[in-house]
XYZ file of C-alpha atoms in Angstrom:
375
model
C 49.657 14.758 66.964
C 50.728 14.130 63.372
C 49.439 16.859 61.073
C 47.877 16.678 57.617
C 47.729 20.411 57.020
C 49.591 23.510 58.253
C 47.671 26.745 58.608
C 49.734 29.967 58.838
C 47.853 32.528 60.861
C 45.048 32.360 63.495
C 43.002 35.341 62.365
C 39.562 34.867 60.894
C 40.821 33.319 57.648
C 43.170 30.916 59.369
C 40.663 29.932 62.091
C 37.886 29.304 59.520
C 40.283 27.269 57.382
C 41.472 25.231 60.387
C 37.944 24.494 61.507
C 36.655 23.470 58.092
C 39.688 21.208 57.621
C 39.320 19.630 61.060
C 35.607 19.060 60.486
C 36.496 17.152 57.335
C 38.766 14.855 59.317
C 42.127 16.556 58.776
C 44.648 16.961 61.580
C 45.606 20.638 61.533
C 48.587 22.583 62.867
C 48.005 26.324 63.254
C 51.026 28.623 63.497
C 50.401 32.110 64.843
C 53.081 34.760 65.123
C 51.257 36.682 67.807
C 50.596 35.486 71.376
C 46.842 35.778 70.791
C 44.337 34.525 68.216
C 41.900 36.599 66.192
C 44.252 38.768 64.190
C 42.746 42.168 63.529
C 39.386 40.927 64.871
C 40.820 40.504 68.352
C 39.034 42.180 71.248
C 39.337 42.368 74.996
C 37.470 43.680 78.089
C 38.539 47.077 79.354
C 38.839 47.742 83.103
C 35.538 49.635 82.747
C 33.780 46.420 81.688
C 33.441 47.393 78.005
C 34.329 44.988 75.200
C 36.698 46.930 72.914
C 38.043 45.814 69.578
C 41.790 46.217 69.581
C 42.232 46.944 65.861
C 39.227 48.905 64.728
C 35.468 48.097 64.537
C 34.361 44.864 62.915
C 30.727 43.897 62.240
C 29.372 40.818 60.576
C 27.071 41.842 57.704
C 26.158 39.544 54.825
C 23.542 38.457 52.317
C 24.942 34.925 52.569
C 22.951 32.555 54.772
C 25.835 30.123 54.474
C 28.341 32.590 55.940
C 25.924 33.708 58.668
C 25.291 30.092 59.703
C 28.994 29.414 59.825
C 29.552 32.304 62.269
C 26.533 31.216 64.273
C 28.099 27.845 64.961
C 30.702 29.476 67.204
C 28.906 32.323 68.909
C 25.507 33.751 69.732
C 25.070 36.558 67.228
C 23.340 39.604 68.619
C 21.459 41.774 66.073
C 23.308 45.014 65.583
C 22.939 47.795 62.992
C 26.083 49.862 62.700
C 25.678 53.656 62.508
C 28.354 56.171 61.485
C 28.406 59.906 61.369
C 30.802 62.338 59.744
C 31.696 65.676 61.265
C 31.399 68.355 58.508
C 31.158 72.101 59.105
C 30.794 71.495 62.855
C 27.859 69.111 62.441
C 27.729 65.349 62.930
C 25.891 64.131 59.836
C 24.617 60.697 58.872
C 27.044 58.646 56.771
C 26.802 57.176 54.190
C 25.296 60.309 52.651
C 21.509 60.094 52.647
C 18.553 62.520 52.442
C 18.989 63.755 56.042
C 22.708 64.410 55.422
C 21.901 66.622 52.416
C 19.020 68.448 54.179
C 21.012 69.197 57.342
C 24.177 70.233 55.487
C 22.542 72.592 52.949
C 19.511 73.578 55.041
C 17.352 72.302 52.217
C 13.930 70.662 52.313
C 14.305 67.810 49.843
C 11.930 64.822 49.675
C 13.121 61.297 49.145
C 11.722 61.414 45.604
C 13.861 64.499 44.861
C 17.226 63.122 46.059
C 18.135 61.458 42.758
C 17.460 64.701 40.906
C 19.478 66.755 43.447
C 22.504 64.397 43.135
C 22.221 64.392 39.309
C 22.350 68.177 39.301
C 25.426 68.129 41.629
C 27.160 65.617 39.341
C 26.220 67.554 36.213
C 28.038 70.595 37.497
C 31.240 68.626 38.318
C 34.353 67.707 36.357
C 35.525 64.064 36.315
C 36.606 61.325 33.956
C 33.765 59.352 32.441
C 34.070 56.384 32.612
C 35.737 56.864 36.024
C 39.478 56.146 36.173
C 40.173 56.438 39.857
C 38.666 56.835 43.371
C 37.875 60.550 42.945
C 36.150 59.997 39.621
C 33.857 57.287 41.063
C 32.763 59.400 44.058
C 32.280 62.632 42.096
C 30.255 60.731 39.503
C 27.857 59.661 42.314
C 27.569 62.751 44.533
C 29.214 65.641 42.714
C 32.175 67.897 43.582
C 30.689 69.706 46.630
C 29.854 66.563 48.639
C 33.074 64.909 47.525
C 35.121 67.782 48.898
C 33.346 67.868 52.249
C 33.182 64.175 52.988
C 35.834 62.325 50.971
C 38.742 64.349 49.676
C 40.557 65.233 52.893
C 39.604 61.971 54.618
C 41.100 60.005 51.763
C 44.345 61.987 51.837
C 44.561 61.587 55.615
C 43.764 57.932 55.599
C 45.850 56.774 52.596
C 48.488 59.541 52.515
C 48.003 59.965 48.795
C 45.949 61.950 46.376
C 42.534 60.331 45.684
C 43.348 60.263 41.950
C 46.141 57.816 42.725
C 43.747 55.271 44.244
C 42.026 52.635 42.115
C 38.345 52.966 41.389
C 38.078 49.581 43.122
C 38.456 51.325 46.479
C 35.320 53.348 45.915
C 33.262 50.196 45.536
C 32.987 50.116 49.354
C 31.553 53.681 49.446
C 27.767 53.839 49.664
C 25.278 56.599 48.867
C 21.535 56.469 49.899
C 18.607 58.129 48.239
C 16.381 57.783 51.312
C 16.643 58.340 55.087
C 18.176 54.933 55.968
C 21.026 55.726 58.388
C 22.329 52.156 58.774
C 25.891 51.786 57.586
C 25.220 48.311 56.110
C 22.103 47.128 54.353
C 22.615 43.370 54.213
C 19.969 40.920 55.457
C 22.097 39.452 58.221
C 23.888 41.877 60.577
C 25.243 41.323 64.071
C 28.048 40.908 66.611
C 29.150 37.862 68.651
C 27.717 38.248 72.119
C 30.994 37.567 73.898
C 33.235 39.089 71.291
C 35.265 38.098 68.263
C 38.231 36.658 70.186
C 35.893 34.240 72.009
C 34.303 33.302 68.675
C 37.691 32.597 67.102
C 38.697 30.602 70.204
C 35.596 28.449 69.754
C 36.301 28.073 66.025
C 39.716 26.647 66.934
C 38.364 24.459 69.749
C 38.592 21.055 68.032
C 40.550 17.893 68.955
C 41.985 17.816 65.465
C 43.507 21.305 65.803
C 46.815 22.098 67.510
C 47.688 25.828 67.955
C 51.216 27.135 68.429
C 51.240 30.816 69.415
C 54.251 33.150 69.234
C 55.537 30.944 66.366
C 56.835 32.485 63.193
C 56.260 30.346 60.113
C 59.066 32.107 58.246
C 61.635 31.088 60.893
C 61.235 27.462 59.830
C 59.388 27.734 56.540
C 61.614 25.299 54.646
C 60.734 22.524 57.059
C 57.042 23.032 56.179
C 57.579 23.808 52.488
C 59.589 20.653 51.914
C 56.539 18.600 52.929
C 53.889 20.696 51.166
C 53.056 17.961 48.658
C 51.852 15.602 51.345
C 51.111 18.277 54.029
C 49.526 21.295 52.296
C 50.002 24.799 53.657
C 47.151 27.302 54.097
C 48.783 30.752 54.056
C 46.920 33.808 55.420
C 49.886 36.229 55.758
C 51.073 38.989 53.417
C 51.144 37.786 49.830
C 54.355 39.552 48.939
C 56.231 38.258 51.996
C 55.507 34.663 51.008
C 57.323 35.175 47.738
C 60.206 37.115 49.338
C 59.048 40.374 47.657
C 60.099 39.080 44.216
C 57.965 41.633 42.389
C 58.373 44.373 45.023
C 56.458 45.341 48.105
C 52.690 45.578 48.089
C 51.256 48.602 49.855
C 49.515 48.399 53.203
C 48.245 51.073 55.626
C 48.351 50.698 59.383
C 46.758 52.461 62.253
C 47.787 53.634 65.684
C 44.931 53.100 68.128
C 44.663 55.448 71.078
C 42.204 54.321 73.737
C 40.918 56.612 76.448
C 38.572 55.923 79.371
C 36.235 58.847 80.038
C 34.088 59.562 83.121
C 30.925 60.079 81.100
C 28.106 57.667 80.233
C 28.149 58.550 76.500
C 30.765 60.478 74.493
C 29.295 60.897 70.997
C 26.079 60.604 68.972
C 27.059 57.459 67.017
C 29.285 54.429 67.517
C 31.714 55.904 64.974
C 32.281 59.524 64.033
C 34.565 60.329 61.099
C 36.652 63.520 61.003
C 37.655 64.171 57.366
C 38.649 67.823 57.717
C 39.930 68.241 61.300
C 42.542 66.694 63.587
C 45.210 64.069 62.840
C 42.927 61.147 63.600
C 40.431 59.861 61.047
C 37.667 58.707 63.349
C 36.541 58.091 66.959
C 34.949 54.796 67.958
C 32.825 54.398 71.153
C 32.603 50.667 71.579
C 30.066 50.925 74.363
C 27.536 51.916 71.672
C 28.303 48.752 69.710
C 27.862 46.214 72.536
C 25.239 48.135 74.556
C 27.345 47.905 77.708
C 25.695 49.113 80.896
C 29.044 50.333 82.215
C 28.851 53.633 84.128
C 31.675 55.271 82.116
C 32.847 54.883 78.490
C 35.895 54.174 76.437
C 36.750 55.823 73.107
C 39.399 54.959 70.520
C 40.978 57.482 68.180
C 42.514 56.056 64.995
C 45.650 57.642 63.478
C 46.887 56.380 60.079
C 50.498 55.364 60.084
C 52.931 53.943 57.529
C 54.315 51.002 59.507
C 52.696 48.524 61.838
C 50.104 45.770 61.684
C 48.605 45.897 58.187
C 45.062 47.170 58.446
C 44.227 48.082 54.785
C 45.533 47.035 51.375
C 46.460 50.017 49.225
C 44.832 49.556 45.811
C 46.889 51.672 43.404
C 47.404 50.618 39.762
C 50.987 49.693 40.633
C 49.919 47.450 43.526
C 47.164 45.866 41.497
C 49.744 45.025 38.819
C 52.053 43.523 41.442
C 49.147 41.595 42.934
C 48.417 39.999 39.579
C 52.034 38.877 39.262
C 52.016 37.372 42.771
C 48.619 35.745 42.339
C 49.790 34.010 39.178
C 52.491 32.311 41.178
C 50.052 31.642 44.000
C 47.556 30.005 41.637
C 50.265 27.657 40.319
C 50.913 26.425 43.866
C 47.210 26.077 44.512
C 46.794 24.057 41.336
C 49.541 21.752 42.496
C 47.703 21.313 45.854
C 50.689 22.531 47.836
C 49.870 26.023 49.176
C 46.538 27.795 49.321
C 46.347 31.569 49.798
C 43.244 32.759 51.662
C 42.173 35.995 53.347
C 42.590 39.672 52.999
C 46.373 39.777 53.239
C 47.119 36.613 51.274
C 44.819 37.627 48.413
C 45.542 41.356 48.752
C 41.852 42.284 48.688
C 39.570 44.489 50.791
C 37.418 41.694 52.128
C 34.523 41.991 54.537
C 34.308 39.271 57.171
C 31.747 37.157 55.264
C 33.846 37.424 52.116
C 36.820 35.984 54.028
C 34.796 32.964 55.127
C 33.266 32.394 51.674
C 36.691 32.649 50.044
C 38.038 30.050 52.489
C 35.119 27.721 51.781
C 35.628 28.023 48.067
C 39.408 27.753 47.978
C 39.610 24.801 50.372
C 36.760 22.731 48.849
C 39.348 20.363 47.221
C 40.688 19.592 50.709
C 37.481 19.671 52.723
C 35.164 17.892 50.338
C 33.009 21.015 50.422
C 31.981 20.418 54.071
C 30.758 23.673 55.631
């Protein structure tokens, strides 16, 4: 097959890009370094018959009907409301922080109408920069010093291996606080999981006669062959932004995880699908995937996540230095996009903390000049 476009990466961004391009009539070549598709969304069936996500829990949650309909084309989406707890002072408490969290932690009887006043009092007695300058400032300005110390401070140090004051305030935009009893982790209108898993969904996304996939193929090994033809055969790049430009402005920061899976001879291990451990142990959280896909398996499987420096990039590290480097790289990327030669899409290629719907919407927006805005 002769190809009109080359897509680098078969994770969610690459698969969505390939499918949109193929639907618009383009012949697409997908190059994937791994021997599997799905990137960090990849999942597999354990011997116990439980669908486990290989690289941490992913959930589709969005206010965008367009994004939800796109996912729905390739999988039956099962309604699912994610719930997380945090172990503090020996108790598993609802997280994000809500009324029940505060009542259980402090042994207080506070009504929903009194939560805002309680948090305002906590904040008033705390010290932080106003306006907030960093991650710590944002959280303390929302919940006060006491709750920050119990839920966020040590978790942030463990997860990012840096002081919370070194992290951009942008990171805290993903942190939620509730002034009611709602224990759902996400609040968006559309929430769910693909019935047969994310890998199967990505496989179906790539199942098109106009798409050719080459697994275990490193774009960088032959990049000049593809780059030389970029004017007539555009490249959609979903890998690390700094690596595309040979680290011209220095390395961008990423955090990785080590995933330790254990099969256990019990029907249920913990009280929520995810339990965070900010103040104890080397791992940050424990995931019990059986609670996410409602498996009827007799036993269960848990996964402990340990932050590590090297490995598959799981999180972008948003420090002021990295944000400055990102701006320098994106200026070069935008010039290539304006020329219609290379398009940078996805979490790694844009160096942003995207949710799954945001990845798809970014792909749709960026590739509109190539797809004719066909979704």
